[in-house]
């Protein structure tokens, strides 16, 4: 640790403002600090000291001796010096040339705690003692002041006060130097000091930048003058707030709206702290402009309800509007229709011309659909090349079929994309409320059944749902039967896809992905059977099998001497909401003997957004087990910052749909950057899925993404191949 005498300025006699500034600086320190005069009487101290020594801060007043304050320490068992305080006192009284000494003590509170004690002597001036919890043997030094400064300046901390100089008070009030004010003025956060009535006494330069008032205009103002708040409108409201202490010296911390001099508003995060000047109570208030974060959250909210590529409604918004449409139709005795369509021969477009051309085509299709529909209708993209339209206030069913014909004609018109003439078609399924179904999910499902029939009938046609359309139902039943056999005949298997650290390029994890090797149909991808497994109740036993198999594999790899990596396992909604889910995880860990820290559970947004109290309890139970938690496919669901702040998750996985065109689409790039920024602001690890090119890697590295997963590194592969991959990648 740098010698404290190098950062302690010369003493200056001045008004009480200096002593108040000193107290602000002391409370900014990330360790406990006590200042003594030449008689070894306590003159100043900070809140961290009281917390470390478990002393009531209100009982710490001037003229307390060093022996009183550190009585607990002197009576403790000393590791390297048997009598710390006597040693300090003797060295001080002898005017020793030593300027700095450090001891380590075992200090017993509720639990055994080790403290590092650092003492600095100032001949004819006094003594500074600083304390911190002892760290591991590799890092025994106290936290440097410069480190604290850098930590505070990074804006990733909730630290309130920043300074480089420490000012010592002697018999009279000492004041902060001009250098301290310079440092305070360099802060990006606004900082004001207030008296015990909540009246502003001083401000730094950032306050003028944020609110457009001059420093003199701030003096005499009160907190409610700067905020747009229903709960803080008068002096009485401010006083009531200040009288309510939350935690030690922390009075209040919240997101608020600020009011500038011109009346305009801005989002703020404010933090109020209580400080003492001797026995006199004051307050400091930190104002942080969170406009950038607020705008990022707006992007995320937009992302939650709209498709990022086309701007159309997404599945979430479609569901909400369909639910409202059915309620209104029931009250007014009206019809509602749902049209589900997907594109014919779209996959060859991606294969022949690339995903960029495919995305351009999807945008053109979206425009054509919107032109064919009425302004009151909702056009949505469900994902991939699948779309849906909600029609309300239907007077004649034939009007819907006319629109369907118009859509088919419009979509099949040739399109010039980058000099290539592309022609596709569309097949459409249509259902009606109340004739075919009376719930949103059933109405969409019936339209899907009709769509399946349209494809069976040759494509580029529409079909209205009727009860004779049982092909899809029969298919689902057959898959259900085959799935049950698959479980019995061990036809299910896992493939693993590696996860690579962006900074070290090391293999850090693998995602376990289920596959079905059908004895007649060959390899069946999960998209073709997972949804059916969910519907027929097989997802719980399948999910349990995946979990057990993945945990066993991870443990076996470790026992064979392969590098330890995290195993990520997807969790379905049915699995998570099962009453015994936590016990299922515990059993899998117990049977496999896998350390919980090597297991990561991937949970979708749809799971955590509902029944939040129950979800929070279950997530906390999982964290107690020691496993890691990830939000999978972030951006495709609700994407709420509120639940990210509430739930104890460790990782965000950005959905591959945003990564695919990140090098071409500014919107995808902005969304990805916003998610990474928000994830890091909450202390989360961010994983990008669908990393398929060197350009993806470069862009994501520049944006600070932590982990990559995608075909650029490796496709999902069978276990034997993956073990070879681990060995080969570890050598590289």
PDB file of C-alpha atoms in Angstrom, residues 56-193:
ATOM      1  CA  UNK A  56     -22.961   1.599  17.474  1.00  0.00           C
ATOM      2  CA  UNK A  57     -22.053   4.603  15.273  1.00  0.00           C
ATOM      3  CA  UNK A  58     -24.012   6.973  17.503  1.00  0.00           C
ATOM      4  CA  UNK A  59     -21.738   6.062  20.447  1.00  0.00           C
ATOM      5  CA  UNK A  60     -18.567   6.950  18.556  1.00  0.00           C
ATOM      6  CA  UNK A  61     -17.852  10.543  19.532  1.00  0.00           C
ATOM      7  CA  UNK A  62     -14.756  12.711  19.969  1.00  0.00           C
ATOM      8  CA  UNK A  63     -12.274  12.141  22.795  1.00  0.00           C
ATOM      9  CA  UNK A  64     -12.453   8.360  22.729  1.00  0.00           C
ATOM     10  CA  UNK A  65      -9.069   6.824  23.315  1.00  0.00           C
ATOM     11  CA  UNK A  66      -7.387   4.355  21.040  1.00  0.00           C
ATOM     12  CA  UNK A  67      -7.479   1.748  23.815  1.00  0.00           C
ATOM     13  CA  UNK A  68     -11.252   2.076  24.139  1.00  0.00           C
ATOM     14  CA  UNK A  69     -11.932   1.859  20.455  1.00  0.00           C
ATOM     15  CA  UNK A  70      -9.740  -1.169  19.871  1.00  0.00           C
ATOM     16  CA  UNK A  71     -10.261  -2.923  23.161  1.00  0.00           C
ATOM     17  CA  UNK A  72     -11.637  -5.985  21.428  1.00  0.00           C
ATOM     18  CA  UNK A  73      -8.593  -6.143  19.233  1.00  0.00           C
ATOM     19  CA  UNK A  74      -6.059  -5.879  22.051  1.00  0.00           C
ATOM     20  CA  UNK A  75      -7.675  -8.765  23.865  1.00  0.00           C
ATOM     21  CA  UNK A  76      -7.541 -11.029  20.862  1.00  0.00           C
ATOM     22  CA  UNK A  77      -4.995 -13.626  19.937  1.00  0.00           C
ATOM     23  CA  UNK A  78      -2.357 -12.018  17.756  1.00  0.00           C
ATOM     24  CA  UNK A  79      -0.701 -13.903  14.907  1.00  0.00           C
ATOM     25  CA  UNK A  80       2.402 -11.801  14.346  1.00  0.00           C
ATOM     26  CA  UNK A  81       2.516  -9.317  17.239  1.00  0.00           C
ATOM     27  CA  UNK A  82       1.183  -9.839  20.709  1.00  0.00           C
ATOM     28  CA  UNK A  83       0.220  -6.303  21.552  1.00  0.00           C
ATOM     29  CA  UNK A  84      -0.764  -4.157  18.615  1.00  0.00           C
ATOM     30  CA  UNK A  85      -2.047  -1.101  20.395  1.00  0.00           C
ATOM     31  CA  UNK A  86       0.872  -0.891  22.842  1.00  0.00           C
ATOM     32  CA  UNK A  87       3.247  -1.233  19.946  1.00  0.00           C
ATOM     33  CA  UNK A  88       1.485   1.520  18.016  1.00  0.00           C
ATOM     34  CA  UNK A  89       1.463   3.775  21.095  1.00  0.00           C
ATOM     35  CA  UNK A  90       5.127   3.214  21.874  1.00  0.00           C
ATOM     36  CA  UNK A  91       6.216   3.885  18.328  1.00  0.00           C
ATOM     37  CA  UNK A  92       4.109   7.010  18.233  1.00  0.00           C
ATOM     38  CA  UNK A  93       5.393   8.361  21.554  1.00  0.00           C
ATOM     39  CA  UNK A  94       8.989   7.630  20.590  1.00  0.00           C
ATOM     40  CA  UNK A  95       8.581   9.606  17.371  1.00  0.00           C
ATOM     41  CA  UNK A  96       9.863   6.605  15.494  1.00  0.00           C
ATOM     42  CA  UNK A  97      11.123   7.036  12.002  1.00  0.00           C
ATOM     43  CA  UNK A  98       8.860   4.216  10.934  1.00  0.00           C
ATOM     44  CA  UNK A  99       5.946   5.629   8.990  1.00  0.00           C
ATOM     45  CA  UNK A 100       3.919   2.521   8.334  1.00  0.00           C
ATOM     46  CA  UNK A 101       3.229  -0.796  10.029  1.00  0.00           C
ATOM     47  CA  UNK A 102       0.807  -3.635   9.221  1.00  0.00           C
ATOM     48  CA  UNK A 103      -0.511  -6.451  11.450  1.00  0.00           C
ATOM     49  CA  UNK A 104      -2.925  -9.289  10.976  1.00  0.00           C
ATOM     50  CA  UNK A 105      -5.324 -10.263  13.752  1.00  0.00           C
ATOM     51  CA  UNK A 106      -7.874 -12.954  14.316  1.00  0.00           C
ATOM     52  CA  UNK A 107     -10.874 -10.946  15.461  1.00  0.00           C
ATOM     53  CA  UNK A 108     -13.889 -12.887  16.764  1.00  0.00           C
ATOM     54  CA  UNK A 109     -17.333 -11.467  16.071  1.00  0.00           C
ATOM     55  CA  UNK A 110     -20.310 -13.735  15.436  1.00  0.00           C
ATOM     56  CA  UNK A 111     -17.970 -15.789  13.331  1.00  0.00           C
ATOM     57  CA  UNK A 112     -14.215 -15.884  13.288  1.00  0.00           C
ATOM     58  CA  UNK A 113     -12.918 -12.979  11.247  1.00  0.00           C
ATOM     59  CA  UNK A 114      -9.428 -11.851  10.342  1.00  0.00           C
ATOM     60  CA  UNK A 115      -8.620  -8.158  10.087  1.00  0.00           C
ATOM     61  CA  UNK A 116      -5.682  -6.400   8.482  1.00  0.00           C
ATOM     62  CA  UNK A 117      -4.580  -3.368  10.507  1.00  0.00           C
ATOM     63  CA  UNK A 118      -2.580  -0.598   8.863  1.00  0.00           C
ATOM     64  CA  UNK A 119      -1.162   2.250  10.930  1.00  0.00           C
ATOM     65  CA  UNK A 120       0.384   5.483   9.574  1.00  0.00           C
ATOM     66  CA  UNK A 121       2.238   7.971  11.778  1.00  0.00           C
ATOM     67  CA  UNK A 122       2.401  11.700  11.273  1.00  0.00           C
ATOM     68  CA  UNK A 123       4.915  13.305  13.568  1.00  0.00           C
ATOM     69  CA  UNK A 124       3.404  16.254  15.433  1.00  0.00           C
ATOM     70  CA  UNK A 125       0.182  15.686  13.602  1.00  0.00           C
ATOM     71  CA  UNK A 126      -1.435  12.420  14.531  1.00  0.00           C
ATOM     72  CA  UNK A 127      -2.133   8.858  13.527  1.00  0.00           C
ATOM     73  CA  UNK A 128      -4.246   7.095  10.916  1.00  0.00           C
ATOM     74  CA  UNK A 129      -5.397   3.518  11.404  1.00  0.00           C
ATOM     75  CA  UNK A 130      -7.204   1.624   8.651  1.00  0.00           C
ATOM     76  CA  UNK A 131      -8.769  -1.836   8.876  1.00  0.00           C
ATOM     77  CA  UNK A 132     -10.083  -4.310   6.331  1.00  0.00           C
ATOM     78  CA  UNK A 133     -11.173  -7.919   6.354  1.00  0.00           C
ATOM     79  CA  UNK A 134      -8.189 -10.128   5.638  1.00  0.00           C
ATOM     80  CA  UNK A 135      -8.074 -11.674   2.224  1.00  0.00           C
ATOM     81  CA  UNK A 136      -6.589 -14.931   0.976  1.00  0.00           C
ATOM     82  CA  UNK A 137      -2.879 -15.511   1.465  1.00  0.00           C
ATOM     83  CA  UNK A 138      -2.231 -14.459  -2.114  1.00  0.00           C
ATOM     84  CA  UNK A 139      -3.651 -11.005  -1.495  1.00  0.00           C
ATOM     85  CA  UNK A 140      -2.891  -9.705   2.020  1.00  0.00           C
ATOM     86  CA  UNK A 141      -2.409  -6.033   1.190  1.00  0.00           C
ATOM     87  CA  UNK A 142      -5.070  -3.529   2.060  1.00  0.00           C
ATOM     88  CA  UNK A 143      -7.127  -2.080  -0.775  1.00  0.00           C
ATOM     89  CA  UNK A 144      -5.200   0.803  -2.308  1.00  0.00           C
ATOM     90  CA  UNK A 145      -6.840   4.171  -2.424  1.00  0.00           C
ATOM     91  CA  UNK A 146      -6.102   4.358  -6.130  1.00  0.00           C
ATOM     92  CA  UNK A 147      -7.949   1.081  -6.657  1.00  0.00           C
ATOM     93  CA  UNK A 148     -10.937   2.506  -4.848  1.00  0.00           C
ATOM     94  CA  UNK A 149     -10.774   5.576  -7.094  1.00  0.00           C
ATOM     95  CA  UNK A 150     -10.676   3.475 -10.262  1.00  0.00           C
ATOM     96  CA  UNK A 151     -13.500   1.321  -8.923  1.00  0.00           C
ATOM     97  CA  UNK A 152     -15.660   4.348  -8.267  1.00  0.00           C
ATOM     98  CA  UNK A 153     -14.871   5.974 -11.633  1.00  0.00           C
ATOM     99  CA  UNK A 154     -15.907   2.833 -13.541  1.00  0.00           C
ATOM    100  CA  UNK A 155     -19.569   3.425 -12.716  1.00  0.00           C
ATOM    101  CA  UNK A 156     -20.088  -0.285 -12.175  1.00  0.00           C
ATOM    102  CA  UNK A 157     -20.250   0.206  -8.443  1.00  0.00           C
ATOM    103  CA  UNK A 158     -22.831   1.737  -6.197  1.00  0.00           C
ATOM    104  CA  UNK A 159     -20.081   3.728  -4.511  1.00  0.00           C
ATOM    105  CA  UNK A 160     -21.233   7.193  -3.553  1.00  0.00           C
ATOM    106  CA  UNK A 161     -18.129   9.240  -2.891  1.00  0.00           C
ATOM    107  CA  UNK A 162     -14.820   9.570  -4.760  1.00  0.00           C
ATOM    108  CA  UNK A 163     -11.643  11.336  -3.760  1.00  0.00           C
ATOM    109  CA  UNK A 164      -7.825  11.050  -4.017  1.00  0.00           C
ATOM    110  CA  UNK A 165      -6.867  13.089  -0.984  1.00  0.00           C
ATOM    111  CA  UNK A 166      -7.478  12.339   2.628  1.00  0.00           C
ATOM    112  CA  UNK A 167      -7.615  15.315   5.013  1.00  0.00           C
ATOM    113  CA  UNK A 168      -6.877  14.996   8.681  1.00  0.00           C
ATOM    114  CA  UNK A 169      -8.569  17.065  11.382  1.00  0.00           C
ATOM    115  CA  UNK A 170      -6.533  18.195  14.404  1.00  0.00           C
ATOM    116  CA  UNK A 171      -7.861  20.428  17.241  1.00  0.00           C
ATOM    117  CA  UNK A 172      -9.942  22.564  14.943  1.00  0.00           C
ATOM    118  CA  UNK A 173     -11.914  21.800  11.761  1.00  0.00           C
ATOM    119  CA  UNK A 174      -9.754  20.845   8.813  1.00  0.00           C
ATOM    120  CA  UNK A 175     -10.967  21.449   5.341  1.00  0.00           C
ATOM    121  CA  UNK A 176     -10.565  19.588   2.046  1.00  0.00           C
ATOM    122  CA  UNK A 177      -8.055  21.076  -0.307  1.00  0.00           C
ATOM    123  CA  UNK A 178      -8.729  22.456  -3.746  1.00  0.00           C
ATOM    124  CA  UNK A 179      -7.422  19.199  -5.142  1.00  0.00           C
ATOM    125  CA  UNK A 180     -10.264  17.308  -3.476  1.00  0.00           C
ATOM    126  CA  UNK A 181     -12.807  19.651  -5.043  1.00  0.00           C
ATOM    127  CA  UNK A 182     -11.143  19.082  -8.379  1.00  0.00           C
ATOM    128  CA  UNK A 183     -11.569  15.339  -7.980  1.00  0.00           C
ATOM    129  CA  UNK A 184     -15.191  15.746  -6.920  1.00  0.00           C
ATOM    130  CA  UNK A 185     -15.799  17.939  -9.942  1.00  0.00           C
ATOM    131  CA  UNK A 186     -14.312  15.235 -12.168  1.00  0.00           C
ATOM    132  CA  UNK A 187     -17.036  12.804 -11.176  1.00  0.00           C
ATOM    133  CA  UNK A 188     -19.625  11.951 -13.805  1.00  0.00           C
ATOM    134  CA  UNK A 189     -22.196  11.554 -11.027  1.00  0.00           C
ATOM    135  CA  UNK A 190     -23.765  14.604  -9.440  1.00  0.00           C
ATOM    136  CA  UNK A 191     -23.063  15.031  -5.718  1.00  0.00           C
ATOM    137  CA  UNK A 192     -24.672  17.450  -3.261  1.00  0.00           C
ATOM    138  CA  UNK A 193     -24.349  17.878   0.471  1.00  0.00           C
TER     139      UNK A 193
END
